[in-house]
Amino acid sequence: MIARLVAFARHPAVGALCRLLVGGIFLAAGFPKLLRPDDVARLVAGYRILHPDLLVLAGVTMPWVEVITGGLLVLGILPRSAALVLAGMLVMFMGAGMLTLLRGLAINCGCFFPFMGDHALGWDLLLRDGLLLLLALQPLVWPSSFVACMRRKGG
Amino acid sequence: MTSAPQDQANHQNQSKRVGAPVIGTVAGAVAIVLVSAAIGFAVNQFSPRRIPVLQLVEQTAAGAPGGKSTGQTEPTIPLPKGLTPVTVEEAKRALQDNNALFVDARSPDLFEEGHIPGSINLPASEFDDAFPNAADQLEMADDIITYCDSAECSDAIYVAERLLEYEFTNTRVLTTAWEEWVKGGGAVETEAAP
């Protein structure tokens, strides 16, 4: 049973699906934020965790990390490293979300912009991040890329 | 059967084989983050919505006796070009003098729970649908003040920017938002759900 599950999880098609889902979601979330660092800094400020000096830093860099890493994962370029970055970000988001919920702050998730249908931060969103984290572990453990797939087909 | 030195050598080779991809993965991840951050900094320098990196942030002393900090921070993240901020006191005066139309950029649910008296609801997420119904009132207003839930939300800024696109150049933003309006003793109007 476990062997079957592992065989299923490491199948290249499952790997491609995981990369597309995780990378695609980060691309979609980060792309509209690229040229709006001030709005991102405000969203991050809502969590009241980061030192104010770091808010600007987060606003300027985070959307680019999301988009570039998401793009790399979708394309299968440095898939293991890209998956590691996104898994790290998901752990960070879950930690920040948990801390915020435990402190009783009612804020928007900030995952997407409000005008894109952002939701209030809740335990359901942390569960979603947890599922995404599971999917991000697939390319981290069994990395696959289009280059590798092409080689396999050619060989 | 293998000898002890051979076993040790095999073990070392195995460790190297396992260690190399891990180091490579971590190095790749660090490189991705650094390159992405560098691009972010470079684009920010030339962006029309550029924000000064590592800017100092003022500690708000609002409500604290003797001007001491309350521990709450208000980031001085600048508003986009063309928009000016309004303080709670200025907004209260505008409401008293009846010379401003308040635009609530929050969701209809929050609007119904309570809003600044006389406000119209123009949720950021439904701007395009809601704008035609609000256009007449907006055109008649001397001054327009948008607000959302807290100092950290950007809905009010988004709505103000969209209003600027429609040539409503008299639009300003209550940056400390609904949260500080209520804390500051601002008047509240409630509306029953339809």
Short mmCIF file of N, CA, C and O in Angstrom, two decimals, chain B residues 53-143:
data_model
loop_
_atom_site.label_atom_id
_atom_site.label_comp_id
_atom_site.label_asym_id
_atom_site.label_seq_id
_atom_site.Cartn_x
_atom_site.Cartn_y
_atom_site.Cartn_z
N VAL B 53 13.20 52.48 0.57
CA VAL B 53 13.59 51.29 1.32
C VAL B 53 14.27 51.71 2.63
O VAL B 53 14.96 52.71 2.69
N LEU B 54 14.03 50.91 3.63
CA LEU B 54 14.59 51.15 4.97
C LEU B 54 14.24 52.53 5.52
O LEU B 54 15.01 53.14 6.24
N GLN B 55 13.05 52.99 5.14
CA GLN B 55 12.63 54.29 5.66
C GLN B 55 12.32 54.16 7.16
O GLN B 55 11.98 53.08 7.65
N LEU B 56 12.46 55.28 7.82
CA LEU B 56 12.14 55.25 9.25
C LEU B 56 10.63 55.32 9.42
O LEU B 56 9.92 55.91 8.62
N VAL B 57 10.16 54.68 10.42
CA VAL B 57 8.73 54.67 10.65
C VAL B 57 8.43 55.38 11.97
O VAL B 57 9.11 55.19 12.96
N GLU B 58 7.45 56.23 11.89
CA GLU B 58 7.12 57.02 13.09
C GLU B 58 6.27 56.19 14.04
O GLU B 58 5.40 55.44 13.60
N GLN B 59 6.56 56.34 15.27
CA GLN B 59 5.73 55.71 16.29
C GLN B 59 4.56 56.65 16.56
O GLN B 59 4.75 57.81 16.84
N THR B 60 3.37 56.16 16.40
CA THR B 60 2.23 57.04 16.66
C THR B 60 2.03 57.16 18.17
O THR B 60 2.10 56.19 18.90
N ALA B 61 1.83 58.39 18.55
CA ALA B 61 1.61 58.63 19.98
C ALA B 61 0.15 59.02 20.23
O ALA B 61 -0.18 59.56 21.27
N ALA B 62 -0.69 58.70 19.27
CA ALA B 62 -2.08 59.12 19.37
C ALA B 62 -2.73 58.56 20.63
O ALA B 62 -2.70 57.36 20.85
N GLY B 63 -3.26 59.45 21.40
CA GLY B 63 -4.00 59.00 22.59
C GLY B 63 -3.13 58.69 23.78
O GLY B 63 -3.61 58.41 24.85
N ALA B 64 -1.82 58.75 23.61
CA ALA B 64 -0.94 58.41 24.74
C ALA B 64 -0.69 59.64 25.59
O ALA B 64 -0.40 60.70 25.08
N PRO B 65 -0.81 59.50 26.88
CA PRO B 65 -0.59 60.65 27.74
C PRO B 65 0.86 61.14 27.66
O PRO B 65 1.79 60.34 27.62
N GLY B 66 0.99 62.45 27.57
CA GLY B 66 2.33 63.04 27.55
C GLY B 66 3.08 62.73 26.27
O GLY B 66 4.29 62.87 26.21
N GLY B 67 2.36 62.31 25.25
CA GLY B 67 3.00 62.07 23.96
C GLY B 67 3.83 60.81 23.92
O GLY B 67 4.61 60.59 23.02
N LYS B 68 3.66 59.97 24.94
CA LYS B 68 4.44 58.73 24.96
C LYS B 68 3.87 57.75 23.93
O LYS B 68 2.68 57.76 23.64
N SER B 69 4.74 56.89 23.44
CA SER B 69 4.29 55.95 22.42
C SER B 69 3.35 54.92 23.01
O SER B 69 3.51 54.47 24.14
N THR B 70 2.33 54.57 22.22
CA THR B 70 1.39 53.54 22.67
C THR B 70 1.90 52.16 22.32
O THR B 70 1.27 51.16 22.65
N GLY B 71 3.01 52.13 21.59
CA GLY B 71 3.52 50.85 21.14
C GLY B 71 2.99 50.47 19.77
O GLY B 71 3.48 49.59 19.12
N GLN B 72 1.94 51.19 19.35
CA GLN B 72 1.39 50.92 18.02
C GLN B 72 2.21 51.67 16.99
O GLN B 72 2.64 52.78 17.24
N THR B 73 2.44 51.04 15.87
CA THR B 73 3.22 51.71 14.85
C THR B 73 2.36 52.05 13.65
O THR B 73 1.47 51.32 13.29
N GLU B 74 2.64 53.19 13.08
CA GLU B 74 1.94 53.58 11.87
C GLU B 74 2.98 53.74 10.78
O GLU B 74 3.74 54.70 10.76
N PRO B 75 3.06 52.80 9.88
CA PRO B 75 4.09 52.90 8.86
C PRO B 75 3.85 54.11 7.96
O PRO B 75 2.73 54.39 7.59
N THR B 76 4.91 54.80 7.64
CA THR B 76 4.79 55.98 6.79
C THR B 76 4.98 55.57 5.33
O THR B 76 5.82 56.09 4.64
N ILE B 77 4.22 54.61 4.92
CA ILE B 77 4.27 54.18 3.52
C ILE B 77 3.53 55.24 2.70
O ILE B 77 2.36 55.53 2.97
N PRO B 78 4.21 55.84 1.73
CA PRO B 78 3.57 56.95 1.04
C PRO B 78 2.38 56.52 0.19
O PRO B 78 2.33 55.39 -0.29
N LEU B 79 1.44 57.46 0.02
CA LEU B 79 0.31 57.20 -0.86
C LEU B 79 0.77 57.35 -2.31
O LEU B 79 1.73 58.08 -2.57
N PRO B 80 0.11 56.69 -3.24
CA PRO B 80 0.48 56.87 -4.64
C PRO B 80 0.32 58.34 -5.07
O PRO B 80 -0.44 59.09 -4.44
N LYS B 81 1.03 58.70 -6.12
CA LYS B 81 0.98 60.09 -6.61
C LYS B 81 -0.45 60.52 -6.90
O LYS B 81 -1.24 59.76 -7.45
N GLY B 82 -0.75 61.78 -6.52
CA GLY B 82 -2.08 62.32 -6.81
C GLY B 82 -3.06 62.17 -5.66
O GLY B 82 -4.13 62.76 -5.69
N LEU B 83 -2.69 61.39 -4.66
CA LEU B 83 -3.59 61.19 -3.52
C LEU B 83 -3.03 61.87 -2.28
O LEU B 83 -1.81 61.82 -2.03
N THR B 84 -3.91 62.49 -1.52
CA THR B 84 -3.47 63.12 -0.27
C THR B 84 -4.21 62.50 0.91
O THR B 84 -5.38 62.12 0.79
N PRO B 85 -3.52 62.41 2.05
CA PRO B 85 -4.17 61.79 3.22
C PRO B 85 -5.03 62.79 3.99
O PRO B 85 -4.82 63.99 3.92
N VAL B 86 -5.99 62.26 4.70
CA VAL B 86 -6.86 63.05 5.58
C VAL B 86 -6.78 62.42 6.96
O VAL B 86 -6.82 61.19 7.08
N THR B 87 -6.65 63.25 7.98
CA THR B 87 -6.63 62.70 9.34
C THR B 87 -8.07 62.55 9.84
O THR B 87 -9.00 63.10 9.25
N VAL B 88 -8.21 61.84 10.96
CA VAL B 88 -9.54 61.65 11.54
C VAL B 88 -10.15 63.00 11.91
O VAL B 88 -11.34 63.25 11.66
N GLU B 89 -9.33 63.90 12.46
CA GLU B 89 -9.85 65.23 12.86
C GLU B 89 -10.35 66.01 11.65
O GLU B 89 -11.41 66.64 11.70
N GLU B 90 -9.57 65.97 10.57
CA GLU B 90 -9.98 66.67 9.34
C GLU B 90 -11.27 66.07 8.79
O GLU B 90 -12.16 66.78 8.31
N ALA B 91 -11.36 64.76 8.88
CA ALA B 91 -12.56 64.07 8.37
C ALA B 91 -13.78 64.44 9.23
O ALA B 91 -14.87 64.64 8.70
N LYS B 92 -13.56 64.55 10.54
CA LYS B 92 -14.68 64.93 11.43
C LYS B 92 -15.19 66.32 11.07
O LYS B 92 -16.39 66.56 11.05
N ARG B 93 -14.23 67.23 10.80
CA ARG B 93 -14.62 68.61 10.44
C ARG B 93 -15.40 68.60 9.12
O ARG B 93 -16.40 69.30 8.97
N ALA B 94 -14.92 67.80 8.16
CA ALA B 94 -15.59 67.72 6.86
C ALA B 94 -17.01 67.20 7.01
O ALA B 94 -17.94 67.67 6.36
N LEU B 95 -17.18 66.25 7.93
CA LEU B 95 -18.51 65.68 8.17
C LEU B 95 -19.42 66.73 8.82
O LEU B 95 -20.58 66.89 8.44
N GLN B 96 -18.83 67.47 9.77
CA GLN B 96 -19.58 68.51 10.48
C GLN B 96 -20.03 69.61 9.51
O GLN B 96 -21.16 70.07 9.56
N ASP B 97 -19.11 70.02 8.64
CA ASP B 97 -19.40 71.10 7.69
C ASP B 97 -20.21 70.60 6.49
O ASP B 97 -20.59 71.40 5.64
N ASN B 98 -20.39 69.29 6.42
CA ASN B 98 -21.17 68.68 5.34
C ASN B 98 -20.62 69.04 3.95
O ASN B 98 -21.39 69.29 3.03
N ASN B 99 -19.31 69.06 3.83
CA ASN B 99 -18.76 69.41 2.52
C ASN B 99 -17.92 68.27 1.91
O ASN B 99 -17.07 68.52 1.06
N ALA B 100 -18.16 67.06 2.39
CA ALA B 100 -17.44 65.93 1.79
C ALA B 100 -18.37 64.72 1.67
O ALA B 100 -19.24 64.51 2.52
N LEU B 101 -18.16 63.96 0.62
CA LEU B 101 -18.88 62.70 0.48
C LEU B 101 -17.92 61.59 0.88
O LEU B 101 -16.83 61.46 0.31
N PHE B 102 -18.31 60.80 1.87
CA PHE B 102 -17.46 59.70 2.33
C PHE B 102 -17.77 58.45 1.51
O PHE B 102 -18.95 58.11 1.31
N VAL B 103 -16.71 57.80 1.05
CA VAL B 103 -16.87 56.58 0.25
C VAL B 103 -16.28 55.41 1.03
O VAL B 103 -15.08 55.37 1.30
N ASP B 104 -17.15 54.49 1.43
CA ASP B 104 -16.73 53.32 2.20
C ASP B 104 -16.32 52.21 1.22
O ASP B 104 -17.14 51.71 0.45
N ALA B 105 -15.03 51.85 1.25
CA ALA B 105 -14.51 50.87 0.28
C ALA B 105 -14.57 49.44 0.82
O ALA B 105 -14.05 48.52 0.19
N ARG B 106 -15.20 49.26 1.98
CA ARG B 106 -15.26 47.92 2.59
C ARG B 106 -16.41 47.10 1.98
O ARG B 106 -17.18 47.60 1.16
N SER B 107 -16.56 45.90 2.44
CA SER B 107 -17.61 45.02 1.91
C SER B 107 -18.98 45.52 2.36
O SER B 107 -19.10 46.20 3.39
N PRO B 108 -20.04 45.17 1.62
CA PRO B 108 -21.40 45.58 2.03
C PRO B 108 -21.76 45.12 3.44
O PRO B 108 -22.45 45.84 4.16
N ASP B 109 -21.27 43.95 3.85
CA ASP B 109 -21.57 43.45 5.20
C ASP B 109 -21.03 44.40 6.27
O ASP B 109 -21.74 44.75 7.22
N LEU B 110 -19.77 44.78 6.10
CA LEU B 110 -19.16 45.68 7.08
C LEU B 110 -19.82 47.05 7.03
O LEU B 110 -20.01 47.70 8.05
N PHE B 111 -20.21 47.47 5.84
CA PHE B 111 -20.89 48.76 5.67
C PHE B 111 -22.19 48.78 6.45
O PHE B 111 -22.52 49.75 7.13
N GLU B 112 -22.92 47.68 6.36
CA GLU B 112 -24.21 47.61 7.06
C GLU B 112 -24.03 47.58 8.57
O GLU B 112 -24.87 48.07 9.31
N GLU B 113 -22.92 47.01 9.02
CA GLU B 113 -22.67 46.96 10.47
C GLU B 113 -22.44 48.37 11.03
O GLU B 113 -22.73 48.64 12.18
N GLY B 114 -21.90 49.24 10.23
CA GLY B 114 -21.66 50.61 10.67
C GLY B 114 -20.75 51.33 9.71
O GLY B 114 -19.84 50.72 9.14
N HIS B 115 -21.03 52.63 9.52
CA HIS B 115 -20.20 53.43 8.61
C HIS B 115 -20.27 54.90 9.00
O HIS B 115 -21.09 55.28 9.85
N ILE B 116 -19.45 55.70 8.38
CA ILE B 116 -19.47 57.14 8.64
C ILE B 116 -20.79 57.68 8.07
O ILE B 116 -21.15 57.33 6.94
N PRO B 117 -21.53 58.50 8.85
CA PRO B 117 -22.84 58.97 8.40
C PRO B 117 -22.78 59.60 7.00
O PRO B 117 -21.89 60.39 6.70
N GLY B 118 -23.75 59.23 6.17
CA GLY B 118 -23.85 59.79 4.83
C GLY B 118 -22.96 59.11 3.80
O GLY B 118 -22.94 59.51 2.63
N SER B 119 -22.22 58.09 4.24
CA SER B 119 -21.29 57.42 3.32
C SER B 119 -22.05 56.66 2.23
O SER B 119 -23.18 56.23 2.44
N ILE B 120 -21.38 56.49 1.11
CA ILE B 120 -21.89 55.54 0.12
C ILE B 120 -20.93 54.35 0.09
O ILE B 120 -19.76 54.50 0.40
N ASN B 121 -21.46 53.19 -0.25
CA ASN B 121 -20.63 51.97 -0.25
C ASN B 121 -20.16 51.68 -1.68
O ASN B 121 -20.95 51.51 -2.59
N LEU B 122 -18.83 51.69 -1.85
CA LEU B 122 -18.23 51.40 -3.15
C LEU B 122 -17.10 50.39 -2.91
O LEU B 122 -15.93 50.76 -2.85
N PRO B 123 -17.48 49.12 -2.72
CA PRO B 123 -16.45 48.12 -2.35
C PRO B 123 -15.39 47.98 -3.44
O PRO B 123 -15.71 47.96 -4.63
N ALA B 124 -14.14 47.88 -3.00
CA ALA B 124 -13.03 47.77 -3.96
C ALA B 124 -13.22 46.57 -4.89
O ALA B 124 -12.93 46.65 -6.08
N SER B 125 -13.73 45.46 -4.32
CA SER B 125 -13.86 44.24 -5.13
C SER B 125 -15.00 44.32 -6.14
O SER B 125 -15.09 43.51 -7.04
N GLU B 126 -15.90 45.30 -5.94
CA GLU B 126 -17.06 45.41 -6.86
C GLU B 126 -17.11 46.79 -7.49
O GLU B 126 -18.18 47.28 -7.85
N PHE B 127 -15.95 47.44 -7.62
CA PHE B 127 -15.92 48.83 -8.05
C PHE B 127 -16.64 49.03 -9.39
O PHE B 127 -17.49 49.91 -9.53
N ASP B 128 -16.30 48.23 -10.38
CA ASP B 128 -16.84 48.44 -11.73
C ASP B 128 -18.36 48.31 -11.76
O ASP B 128 -19.03 49.02 -12.50
N ASP B 129 -18.90 47.39 -10.96
CA ASP B 129 -20.35 47.21 -10.93
C ASP B 129 -21.04 48.32 -10.15
O ASP B 129 -22.14 48.75 -10.50
N ALA B 130 -20.40 48.74 -9.05
CA ALA B 130 -21.04 49.71 -8.15
C ALA B 130 -20.87 51.16 -8.60
O ALA B 130 -21.68 52.01 -8.25
N PHE B 131 -19.83 51.43 -9.37
CA PHE B 131 -19.53 52.82 -9.72
C PHE B 131 -20.67 53.53 -10.46
O PHE B 131 -21.01 54.66 -10.10
N PRO B 132 -21.31 52.93 -11.49
CA PRO B 132 -22.37 53.66 -12.21
C PRO B 132 -23.48 54.17 -11.29
O PRO B 132 -24.00 55.27 -11.51
N ASN B 133 -23.83 53.39 -10.26
CA ASN B 133 -24.89 53.83 -9.34
C ASN B 133 -24.45 54.99 -8.46
O ASN B 133 -25.28 55.75 -7.96
N ALA B 134 -23.14 55.10 -8.24
CA ALA B 134 -22.64 56.14 -7.34
C ALA B 134 -22.19 57.39 -8.10
O ALA B 134 -21.95 58.44 -7.48
N ALA B 135 -22.10 57.31 -9.42
CA ALA B 135 -21.50 58.39 -10.21
C ALA B 135 -22.17 59.75 -9.98
O ALA B 135 -21.48 60.76 -9.83
N ASP B 136 -23.50 59.77 -9.93
CA ASP B 136 -24.22 61.05 -9.77
C ASP B 136 -23.85 61.73 -8.46
O ASP B 136 -23.55 62.93 -8.44
N GLN B 137 -23.86 60.95 -7.39
CA GLN B 137 -23.53 61.51 -6.07
C GLN B 137 -22.08 62.00 -6.04
O GLN B 137 -21.79 63.05 -5.47
N LEU B 138 -21.20 61.25 -6.66
CA LEU B 138 -19.79 61.62 -6.67
C LEU B 138 -19.58 62.93 -7.44
O LEU B 138 -18.79 63.79 -7.05
N GLU B 139 -20.32 63.09 -8.53
CA GLU B 139 -20.17 64.31 -9.34
C GLU B 139 -20.64 65.54 -8.59
O GLU B 139 -20.14 66.64 -8.81
N MET B 140 -21.60 65.37 -7.69
CA MET B 140 -22.14 66.51 -6.94
C MET B 140 -21.27 66.89 -5.74
O MET B 140 -21.43 67.96 -5.19
N ALA B 141 -20.36 66.00 -5.35
CA ALA B 141 -19.58 66.22 -4.11
C ALA B 141 -18.46 67.24 -4.32
O ALA B 141 -17.79 67.22 -5.35
N ASP B 142 -18.30 68.13 -3.30
CA ASP B 142 -17.18 69.09 -3.36
C ASP B 142 -15.88 68.36 -3.10
O ASP B 142 -14.84 68.69 -3.66
N ASP B 143 -15.96 67.43 -2.19
CA ASP B 143 -14.76 66.73 -1.73
C ASP B 143 -15.14 65.26 -1.52
O ASP B 143 -16.25 64.97 -1.07
#
